[in-house]
Every structure is written in structure tokens, then in C-alpha cells.
CSV table of C-alpha atoms in Angstrom, one decimal:
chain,number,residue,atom,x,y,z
A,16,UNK,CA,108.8,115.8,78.2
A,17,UNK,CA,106.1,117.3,80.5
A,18,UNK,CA,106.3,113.9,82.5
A,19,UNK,CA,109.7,114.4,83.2
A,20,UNK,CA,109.9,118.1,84.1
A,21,UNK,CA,107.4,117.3,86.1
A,22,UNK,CA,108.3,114.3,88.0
A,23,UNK,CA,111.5,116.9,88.4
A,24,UNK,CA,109.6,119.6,89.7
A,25,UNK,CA,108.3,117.0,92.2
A,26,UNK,CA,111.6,115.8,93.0
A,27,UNK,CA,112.9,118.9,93.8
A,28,UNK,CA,110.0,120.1,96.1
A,29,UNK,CA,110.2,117.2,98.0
A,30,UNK,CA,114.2,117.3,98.7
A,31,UNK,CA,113.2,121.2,99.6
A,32,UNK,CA,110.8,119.5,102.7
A,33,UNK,CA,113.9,118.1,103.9
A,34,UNK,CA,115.1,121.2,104.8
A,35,UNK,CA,112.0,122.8,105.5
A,36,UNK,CA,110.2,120.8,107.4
A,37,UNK,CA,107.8,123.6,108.9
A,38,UNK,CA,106.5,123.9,105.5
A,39,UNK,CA,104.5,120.9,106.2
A,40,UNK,CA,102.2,122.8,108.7
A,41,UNK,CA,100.9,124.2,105.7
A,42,UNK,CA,99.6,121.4,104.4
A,43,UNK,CA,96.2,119.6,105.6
A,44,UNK,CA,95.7,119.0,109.0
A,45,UNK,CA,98.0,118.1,111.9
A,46,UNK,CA,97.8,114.9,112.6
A,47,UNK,CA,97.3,112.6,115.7
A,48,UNK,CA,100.6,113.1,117.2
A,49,UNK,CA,101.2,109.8,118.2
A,50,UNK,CA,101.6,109.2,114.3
A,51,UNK,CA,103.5,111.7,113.7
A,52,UNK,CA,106.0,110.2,116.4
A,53,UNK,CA,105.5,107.1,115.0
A,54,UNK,CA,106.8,108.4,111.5
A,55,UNK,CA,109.5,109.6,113.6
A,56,UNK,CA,110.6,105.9,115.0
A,57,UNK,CA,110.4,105.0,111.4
A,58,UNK,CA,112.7,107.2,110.6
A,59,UNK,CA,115.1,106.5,113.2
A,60,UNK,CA,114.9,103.2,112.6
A,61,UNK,CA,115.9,103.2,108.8
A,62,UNK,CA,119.0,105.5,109.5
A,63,UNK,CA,120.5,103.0,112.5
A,64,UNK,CA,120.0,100.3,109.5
A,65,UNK,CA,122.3,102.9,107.7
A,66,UNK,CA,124.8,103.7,110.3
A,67,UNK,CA,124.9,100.2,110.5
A,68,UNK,CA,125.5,99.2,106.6
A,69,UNK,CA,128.3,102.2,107.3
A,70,UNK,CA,129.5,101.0,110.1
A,71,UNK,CA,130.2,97.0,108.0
A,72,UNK,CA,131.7,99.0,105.2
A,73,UNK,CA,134.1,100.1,107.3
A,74,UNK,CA,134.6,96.9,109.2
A,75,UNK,CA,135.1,95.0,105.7
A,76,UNK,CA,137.7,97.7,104.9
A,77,UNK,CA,139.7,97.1,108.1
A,78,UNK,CA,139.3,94.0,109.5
A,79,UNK,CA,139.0,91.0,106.6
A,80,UNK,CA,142.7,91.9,105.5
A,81,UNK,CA,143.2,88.4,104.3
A,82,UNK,CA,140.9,88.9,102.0
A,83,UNK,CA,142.3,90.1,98.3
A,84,UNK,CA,142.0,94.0,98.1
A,85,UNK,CA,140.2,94.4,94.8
A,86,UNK,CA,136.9,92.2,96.6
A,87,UNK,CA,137.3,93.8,100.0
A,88,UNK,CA,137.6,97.4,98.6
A,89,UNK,CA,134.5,96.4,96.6
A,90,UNK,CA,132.2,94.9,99.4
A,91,UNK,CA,133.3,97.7,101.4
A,92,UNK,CA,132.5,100.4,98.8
A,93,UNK,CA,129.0,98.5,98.2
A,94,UNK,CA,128.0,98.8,101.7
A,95,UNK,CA,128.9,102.3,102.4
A,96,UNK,CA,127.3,103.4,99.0
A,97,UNK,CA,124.0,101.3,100.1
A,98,UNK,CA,124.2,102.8,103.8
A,99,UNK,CA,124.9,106.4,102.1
A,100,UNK,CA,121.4,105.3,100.2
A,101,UNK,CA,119.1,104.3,103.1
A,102,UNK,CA,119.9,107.5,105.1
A,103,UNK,CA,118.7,109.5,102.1
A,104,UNK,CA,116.2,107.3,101.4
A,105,UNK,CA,114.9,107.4,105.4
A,106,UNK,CA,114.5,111.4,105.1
A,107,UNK,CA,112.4,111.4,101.8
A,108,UNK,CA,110.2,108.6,103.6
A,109,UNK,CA,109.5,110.6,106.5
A,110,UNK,CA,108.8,113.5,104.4
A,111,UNK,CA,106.6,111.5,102.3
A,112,UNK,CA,104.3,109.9,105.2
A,113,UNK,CA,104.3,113.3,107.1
A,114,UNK,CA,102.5,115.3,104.0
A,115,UNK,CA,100.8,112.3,103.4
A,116,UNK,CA,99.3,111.8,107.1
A,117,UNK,CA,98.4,116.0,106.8
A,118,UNK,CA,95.9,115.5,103.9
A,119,UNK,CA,94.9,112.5,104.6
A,120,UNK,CA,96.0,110.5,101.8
A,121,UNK,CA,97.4,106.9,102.0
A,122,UNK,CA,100.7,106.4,103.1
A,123,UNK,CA,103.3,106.0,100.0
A,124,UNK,CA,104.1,102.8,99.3
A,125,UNK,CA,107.7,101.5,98.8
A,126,UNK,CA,109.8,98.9,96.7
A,127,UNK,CA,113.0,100.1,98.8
A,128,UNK,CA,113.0,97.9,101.4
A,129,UNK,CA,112.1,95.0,99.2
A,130,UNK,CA,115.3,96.2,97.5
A,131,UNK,CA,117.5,96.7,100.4
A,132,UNK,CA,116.4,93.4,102.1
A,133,UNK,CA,117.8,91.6,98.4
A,134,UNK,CA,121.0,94.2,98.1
A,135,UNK,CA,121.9,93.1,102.0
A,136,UNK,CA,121.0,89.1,101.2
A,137,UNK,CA,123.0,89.4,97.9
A,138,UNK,CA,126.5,91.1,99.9
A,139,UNK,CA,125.7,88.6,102.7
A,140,UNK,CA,126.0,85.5,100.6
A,141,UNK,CA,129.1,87.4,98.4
A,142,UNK,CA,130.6,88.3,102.1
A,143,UNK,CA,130.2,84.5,102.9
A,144,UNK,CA,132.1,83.1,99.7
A,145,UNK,CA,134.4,85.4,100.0
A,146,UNK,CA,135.4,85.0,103.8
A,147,UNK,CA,135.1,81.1,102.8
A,148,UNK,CA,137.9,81.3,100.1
A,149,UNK,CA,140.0,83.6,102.1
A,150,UNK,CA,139.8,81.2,104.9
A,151,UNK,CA,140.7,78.1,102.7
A,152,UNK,CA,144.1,80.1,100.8
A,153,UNK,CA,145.2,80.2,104.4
């Protein structure tokens, strides 16, 4: 149980550096500000790749209606929920490499955008089927 409460504890004390960031200062050292800007392009970078899984949520929504409802509602709700997950994700990562960067610990390392790359392959090749046999009831 002490595991748990404290993976918890941790949980929670990161999600509180998202909102805090100046808390970071008092950790470590500040860093060579080049990577601290480079954390920052990170950053930016994952949450266009989440505006952009938002933005083709949306577009399956509204523009495949030829496709059957229950599939297009799902592909839309699956990129949304996926985009809804990066951003989150992109914010905890920054936090993450910043405290990491200010003691001078390695960078964290990541299985999320092994995952992602999968989860965007997988709705890719459903998207294609999908277009494909709304396409051939035509």
C-alpha cells in the first residue's frame, strides 16, 4: 500500500508543478538556458501533435458523412480523446525534464510516444478501411 500512496503522493506533486511552475527554481540549479528553451520546443511541439489529433477528430466528425455514424462517431471520439491525452501528457513532460535538467539527473524516459506513434498507425489503417468501404457502398 505504501507503493501506491506514494506513487500518488508523486502524482499529485507533479500535476501541482503544472501550475506552479516557479516552484522549480527551488530545485537544483538553473540550467543552461538554451535547454531550458529546448524543453520548451518540446513542449510545443507535442501540443501542435495534439491540436492536430483534435483538429482530425473534428474533421472525421464533419466531413466523412458517408461514412456509417456509429464508426465515424467512434474514430472521431478516439482522436479527440488521444489529442485530449498528448496535451496532458506534453505538460507533465516538460515538467518532468525541467526538474530533471535542475538536479542534474537524466532526463525521464518515455513509452508515450512509442504508444502514440502505434495508437495514430492503428486509427490510420482503421481510417483507411473504413473510408475504403464507404467508398465502395457508394
Amino acid at each position: 500500500m505504501t507503493g501506491v500512496a506514494g506513487r500518488l503522493r508523486a502524482a499529485a506533486a507533479g500535476v501541482r508543478l503544472w501550475w506552479t511552475p516557479a516552484r522549480l527554481r527551488e530545485e537544483g540549479e538553473t540550467p543552461d538556458y538554451r535547454f531550458s528553451l529546448a524543453n520548451e520546443r518540446t513542449f510545443l511541439a507535442w501540443l501542435r501533435t495534439a491540436l492536430a489529433l483534435v483538429g482530425g477528430g473534428f474533421a472525421v466528425a464533419q466531413f466523412l458523412p458517408d461514412l456509417h455514424r456509429g464508426p465515424r462517431v467512434a474514430l472521431a471520439v478516439l482522436l479527440l480523446a488521444v489529442g485530449a491525452l498528448c496535451a496532458l501528457r506534453a505538460v507533465d513532460h516538460w515538467a518532468r525534464c525541467e526538474r530533471a535538467m535542475r538536479r542534474g539527473e537524466d532526463l525521464p524516459v518515455s513509452r508515450f510516444p512509442a504508444v502514440l506513434a502505434l495508437a495514430i498507425g492503428a486509427v490510420a489503417a482503421v481510417m483507411v478501411i473504413a473510408v475504403a468501404a464507404g467508398w465502395a457502398d457508394r
